[in-house]
Amino acid sequence: MYNLMTLLKNRFQRVYDRIHQAEQACNRNGQVQLLAVSKTKPASMVREAWHLGQKHFGESYLQEALGKINELNDLSDIHWHFIGPIQSNKTRDISTHFDWVHSVDRLKIAQRLNDQRPQELSPLNICLQVNISGEGTKSGISLSELPSLVQSIASLPNLKLRGLMAIPAPEADPDCQREPFRALANALHTLNDEFSLAMDTLSMGMTDDLESAIQEGSTMVRIGTALFGSRLSSQQEPQMDNNK
Ligand SMILES: *Cc1c(COP(=O)(O)O)cnc(C)c1O
């Protein structure tokens, strides 16, 4: 346990250093939140990270996440974010056990999350997943279809529309990395103006491109590998959504 704690502590410190440096480079000190992506990693690791002060965790696979949420229900002030593809038959568990959902990309799913959100909980925080580079992932709504989806979802009472999320295609060159992030940031500002909204969240940036995302306005970076180590390749890809 001592070794895991030391390892995690060093990795968290390195990621915080990267975030702070990137923030400073564009005068955005303190504006970026770290979402620790714990998918495929055991509850014991999440617990250690929580003891280090990390309170927001991202999960992609519902069954795996529910096990961890249950096992860690003694931890106060822990916030769970669902970031994976959503099948309709999973919406009840997601709306009951999570605080945030980053991967909403169609109205039917949003309506179900809204209808199934328990009344005693505060509205579910929602980011819409946008397919910004057209090839990074099959999930996500296109930029052209985004305005009508925003308009429909903004009026659902049990959801709080917080912003946009994207997973661009992997790209090594920082200039190329920044393009889709800039497009997502522009979309957020345009939608806020057009519909008089106050969406405040740009969920963008992962282990290999967090600096580029922060430079273009990210407010939440979703980091897995740099914090918890690499994942087995068979577990890396989100499962196909058979229920579309
Ligand atoms: C797995 C995953 C991440 C974390 O990716 P890393 O490259 O390991 O930091 C971020 N966002 C989503 C949606 C993911 O599925």
Coordinates of C-alpha atoms and ligand atoms in Angstrom, one line a residue:
M1 CA 0.0 0.0 0.0
Y2 CA 2.9 2.4 0.8
N3 CA 4.3 1.8 -2.6
L4 CA 1.0 2.4 -4.5
M5 CA 0.4 5.5 -2.5
T6 CA 3.9 6.9 -3.3
L7 CA 3.5 6.0 -7.0
L8 CA 0.1 7.6 -7.2
K9 CA 1.2 10.7 -5.3
N10 CA 4.1 11.2 -7.8
R11 CA 1.9 10.7 -10.8
F12 CA -0.8 13.1 -9.5
Q13 CA 1.9 15.7 -8.8
R14 CA 3.3 15.3 -12.3
V15 CA -0.2 15.8 -13.8
Y16 CA -0.9 18.8 -11.6
D17 CA 2.5 20.3 -12.7
R18 CA 1.5 19.8 -16.4
I19 CA -1.9 21.4 -15.8
H20 CA -0.5 24.4 -13.9
Q21 CA 2.2 25.0 -16.5
A22 CA -0.3 24.9 -19.3
E23 CA -2.6 27.2 -17.4
Q24 CA 0.2 29.7 -16.8
A25 CA 1.3 29.6 -20.4
C26 CA -2.1 31.1 -21.4
N27 CA -3.0 33.1 -18.3
R28 CA -5.7 30.7 -17.2
N29 CA -4.5 30.0 -13.7
G30 CA -6.9 27.8 -11.6
Q31 CA -9.4 27.4 -14.4
V32 CA -8.9 23.7 -15.1
Q33 CA -10.3 20.9 -13.1
L34 CA -8.8 17.4 -13.1
L35 CA -11.2 14.5 -13.8
A36 CA -9.3 11.2 -12.9
V37 CA -10.4 8.5 -15.3
S38 CA -10.4 5.3 -13.3
K39 CA -12.0 2.9 -15.8
T40 CA -10.5 -0.7 -15.7
K41 CA -8.7 0.2 -12.4
P42 CA -9.6 -1.3 -9.0
A43 CA -11.6 0.5 -6.3
S44 CA -8.5 0.3 -4.1
M45 CA -6.7 2.7 -6.4
V46 CA -9.6 5.1 -6.5
R47 CA -9.6 5.0 -2.7
E48 CA -5.9 5.9 -2.5
A49 CA -6.4 8.7 -5.0
W50 CA -9.3 10.0 -2.9
H51 CA -7.0 10.1 0.1
L52 CA -4.6 12.2 -1.9
G53 CA -7.4 14.7 -2.4
Q54 CA -8.9 13.7 -5.7
K55 CA -12.7 13.8 -5.5
H56 CA -13.9 13.6 -9.2
F57 CA -13.6 10.2 -11.0
G58 CA -14.6 9.2 -14.6
E59 CA -15.9 5.8 -15.6
S60 CA -16.8 4.4 -19.0
Y61 CA -18.3 0.9 -18.3
L62 CA -21.5 0.9 -16.2
Q63 CA -21.3 -2.5 -14.5
E64 CA -17.7 -2.0 -13.5
A65 CA -18.5 1.5 -12.3
L66 CA -21.5 0.4 -10.2
G67 CA -19.3 -2.1 -8.4
K68 CA -16.8 0.6 -7.5
I69 CA -19.4 3.2 -6.5
N70 CA -20.9 0.6 -4.1
E71 CA -17.6 -0.4 -2.7
L72 CA -16.6 3.2 -2.1
N73 CA -19.9 4.5 -0.7
D74 CA -18.2 5.2 2.7
L75 CA -16.2 8.1 1.0
S76 CA -17.8 11.5 1.5
D77 CA -17.6 14.1 -1.2
I78 CA -16.8 11.8 -4.1
H79 CA -18.2 12.7 -7.5
W80 CA -18.8 10.1 -10.3
H81 CA -18.7 11.1 -14.0
F82 CA -20.0 8.8 -16.7
I83 CA -17.9 9.3 -19.8
G84 CA -18.7 6.2 -22.0
P85 CA -21.2 5.3 -24.7
I86 CA -24.8 5.1 -23.3
Q87 CA -27.3 2.4 -24.2
S88 CA -31.0 3.2 -23.4
N89 CA -31.3 0.4 -21.0
K90 CA -28.5 1.9 -18.8
T91 CA -30.0 5.3 -18.3
R92 CA -31.8 4.5 -15.0
D93 CA -28.6 3.3 -13.3
I94 CA -26.6 6.2 -14.7
S95 CA -29.1 8.9 -13.6
T96 CA -29.3 7.3 -10.1
H97 CA -25.6 6.8 -9.4
F98 CA -23.7 9.6 -11.2
D99 CA -23.3 13.3 -10.7
W100 CA -22.2 14.1 -14.3
V101 CA -22.6 12.5 -17.7
H102 CA -20.2 13.7 -20.4
S103 CA -21.4 11.5 -23.3
V104 CA -24.9 12.5 -24.1
D105 CA -25.3 12.7 -27.9
R106 CA -29.0 12.2 -28.6
L107 CA -32.3 13.5 -27.3
K108 CA -33.8 10.1 -26.4
I109 CA -31.0 9.4 -24.0
A110 CA -31.3 12.9 -22.4
Q111 CA -35.1 12.5 -22.0
R112 CA -34.6 9.2 -20.3
L113 CA -31.9 10.5 -17.9
N114 CA -34.2 13.5 -17.1
D115 CA -37.3 11.3 -16.5
Q116 CA -35.3 8.8 -14.4
R117 CA -33.3 11.2 -12.2
P118 CA -34.4 10.7 -8.6
Q119 CA -36.3 13.7 -7.3
E120 CA -34.3 13.9 -4.1
L121 CA -31.0 14.5 -6.1
S122 CA -29.9 17.8 -7.6
P123 CA -30.2 18.0 -11.4
L124 CA -27.8 15.8 -13.3
N125 CA -24.9 17.7 -14.9
I126 CA -24.7 17.1 -18.6
C127 CA -22.1 17.6 -21.3
L128 CA -23.0 16.9 -24.9
Q129 CA -20.5 14.8 -26.8
V130 CA -19.6 16.3 -30.2
N131 CA -17.9 14.4 -33.0
I132 CA -15.6 17.2 -33.8
S133 CA -12.9 15.6 -36.1
G134 CA -15.3 13.1 -37.6
E135 CA -12.9 10.2 -37.1
G136 CA -11.7 10.0 -33.5
T137 CA -14.7 8.1 -32.3
K138 CA -18.0 7.0 -33.7
S139 CA -19.9 8.5 -30.8
G140 CA -21.0 12.2 -30.7
I141 CA -23.4 14.5 -32.5
S142 CA -22.2 16.6 -35.4
L143 CA -21.6 20.3 -35.1
S144 CA -24.5 21.0 -37.5
E145 CA -27.0 19.0 -35.4
L146 CA -25.8 20.4 -32.1
P147 CA -28.0 23.6 -31.9
S148 CA -31.3 21.8 -32.1
L149 CA -30.2 19.2 -29.5
V150 CA -29.0 22.0 -27.2
Q151 CA -32.3 23.8 -27.5
S152 CA -34.3 20.6 -26.6
I153 CA -32.1 19.6 -23.7
A154 CA -31.8 23.0 -22.1
S155 CA -35.4 22.9 -21.0
L156 CA -35.4 19.5 -19.3
P157 CA -35.8 20.3 -15.6
N158 CA -33.9 17.4 -14.0
L159 CA -30.8 18.0 -16.2
K160 CA -28.3 20.9 -15.9
L161 CA -26.7 21.5 -19.3
R162 CA -23.0 22.3 -18.4
G163 CA -21.2 22.2 -21.7
L164 CA -19.5 20.2 -24.5
M165 CA -17.2 17.2 -24.6
A166 CA -15.1 15.8 -27.4
I167 CA -12.6 13.0 -28.0
P168 CA -10.6 14.1 -31.1
A169 CA -8.7 11.6 -33.2
P170 CA -5.2 11.1 -31.8
E171 CA -2.7 13.5 -33.2
A172 CA 1.0 14.0 -32.4
D173 CA 1.5 17.5 -33.7
P174 CA 0.4 20.1 -31.1
D175 CA -0.9 22.5 -33.8
C176 CA -3.1 19.8 -35.2
Q177 CA -4.2 18.8 -31.7
R178 CA -5.5 22.3 -31.1
E179 CA -7.8 22.6 -34.1
P180 CA -10.7 20.4 -32.9
F181 CA -10.4 21.9 -29.4
R182 CA -10.7 25.4 -30.8
A183 CA -13.7 24.4 -32.8
L184 CA -15.4 23.0 -29.7
A185 CA -14.7 26.1 -27.7
N186 CA -16.1 28.3 -30.5
A187 CA -19.2 26.1 -30.6
L188 CA -19.8 26.6 -26.8
H189 CA -19.5 30.4 -27.1
T190 CA -21.8 30.5 -30.1
L191 CA -24.5 28.3 -28.5
N192 CA -24.3 30.4 -25.3
D193 CA -24.9 33.6 -27.3
E194 CA -27.6 32.1 -29.6
F195 CA -29.7 30.5 -26.8
S196 CA -28.8 32.9 -23.9
L197 CA -27.3 30.0 -22.0
A198 CA -24.4 30.0 -19.4
M199 CA -22.8 26.7 -20.2
D200 CA -19.4 26.7 -18.4
T201 CA -17.7 23.4 -19.2
L202 CA -15.4 22.3 -21.9
S203 CA -14.6 18.7 -21.2
M204 CA -11.5 18.2 -23.4
G205 CA -7.9 17.0 -23.1
M206 CA -6.5 13.5 -22.2
T207 CA -3.1 12.2 -21.3
D208 CA -1.5 13.0 -24.7
D209 CA -3.1 16.3 -25.5
L210 CA -4.0 18.1 -22.2
E211 CA -1.7 21.1 -22.9
S212 CA -3.3 21.7 -26.3
A213 CA -6.8 21.4 -24.8
I214 CA -6.0 23.9 -22.0
Q215 CA -4.5 26.3 -24.4
E216 CA -7.9 26.3 -26.3
G217 CA -10.0 26.8 -23.2
S218 CA -10.6 23.4 -21.6
T219 CA -12.1 23.6 -18.1
M220 CA -11.9 19.9 -17.4
V221 CA -9.2 17.5 -18.5
R222 CA -10.0 13.7 -18.4
I223 CA -6.8 11.9 -17.4
G224 CA -6.4 8.1 -17.1
T225 CA -3.1 6.8 -18.2
A226 CA -0.8 9.5 -16.7
L227 CA -2.4 8.9 -13.3
F228 CA -3.3 5.2 -13.1
G229 CA -0.9 3.7 -15.7
S230 CA -1.7 2.1 -19.0
R231 CA -4.8 -0.1 -19.5
L232 CA -4.9 -3.6 -21.1
S233 CA -5.6 -3.0 -24.8
S234 CA -8.6 -5.2 -24.8
Q235 CA -10.3 -2.9 -22.3
Q236 CA -9.3 0.3 -24.0
E237 CA -12.1 0.7 -26.5
P238 CA -15.5 1.5 -25.2
Q239 CA -18.0 -1.2 -26.0
M240 CA -20.1 -0.8 -29.1
D241 CA -23.5 0.7 -28.5
N242 CA -25.9 -1.9 -29.8
N243 CA -29.0 -0.1 -28.8
K244 CA -28.9 3.0 -31.0
Ligands
LIG1 C1 -10.3 6.5 -21.3 C2 -10.8 7.9 -21.5 C3 -10.0 9.0 -21.1 C4 -8.6 8.9 -20.5 O1 -7.7 8.7 -21.5 P1 -6.1 8.7 -21.2 O2 -5.5 8.9 -22.5 O3 -5.8 7.4 -20.6 O4 -5.8 9.9 -20.3 C5 -10.6 10.2 -21.3 N1 -11.8 10.4 -21.8 C6 -12.6 9.3 -22.2 C7 -13.9 9.6 -22.8 C8 -12.1 8.0 -22.1 O5 -12.8 7.0 -22.5

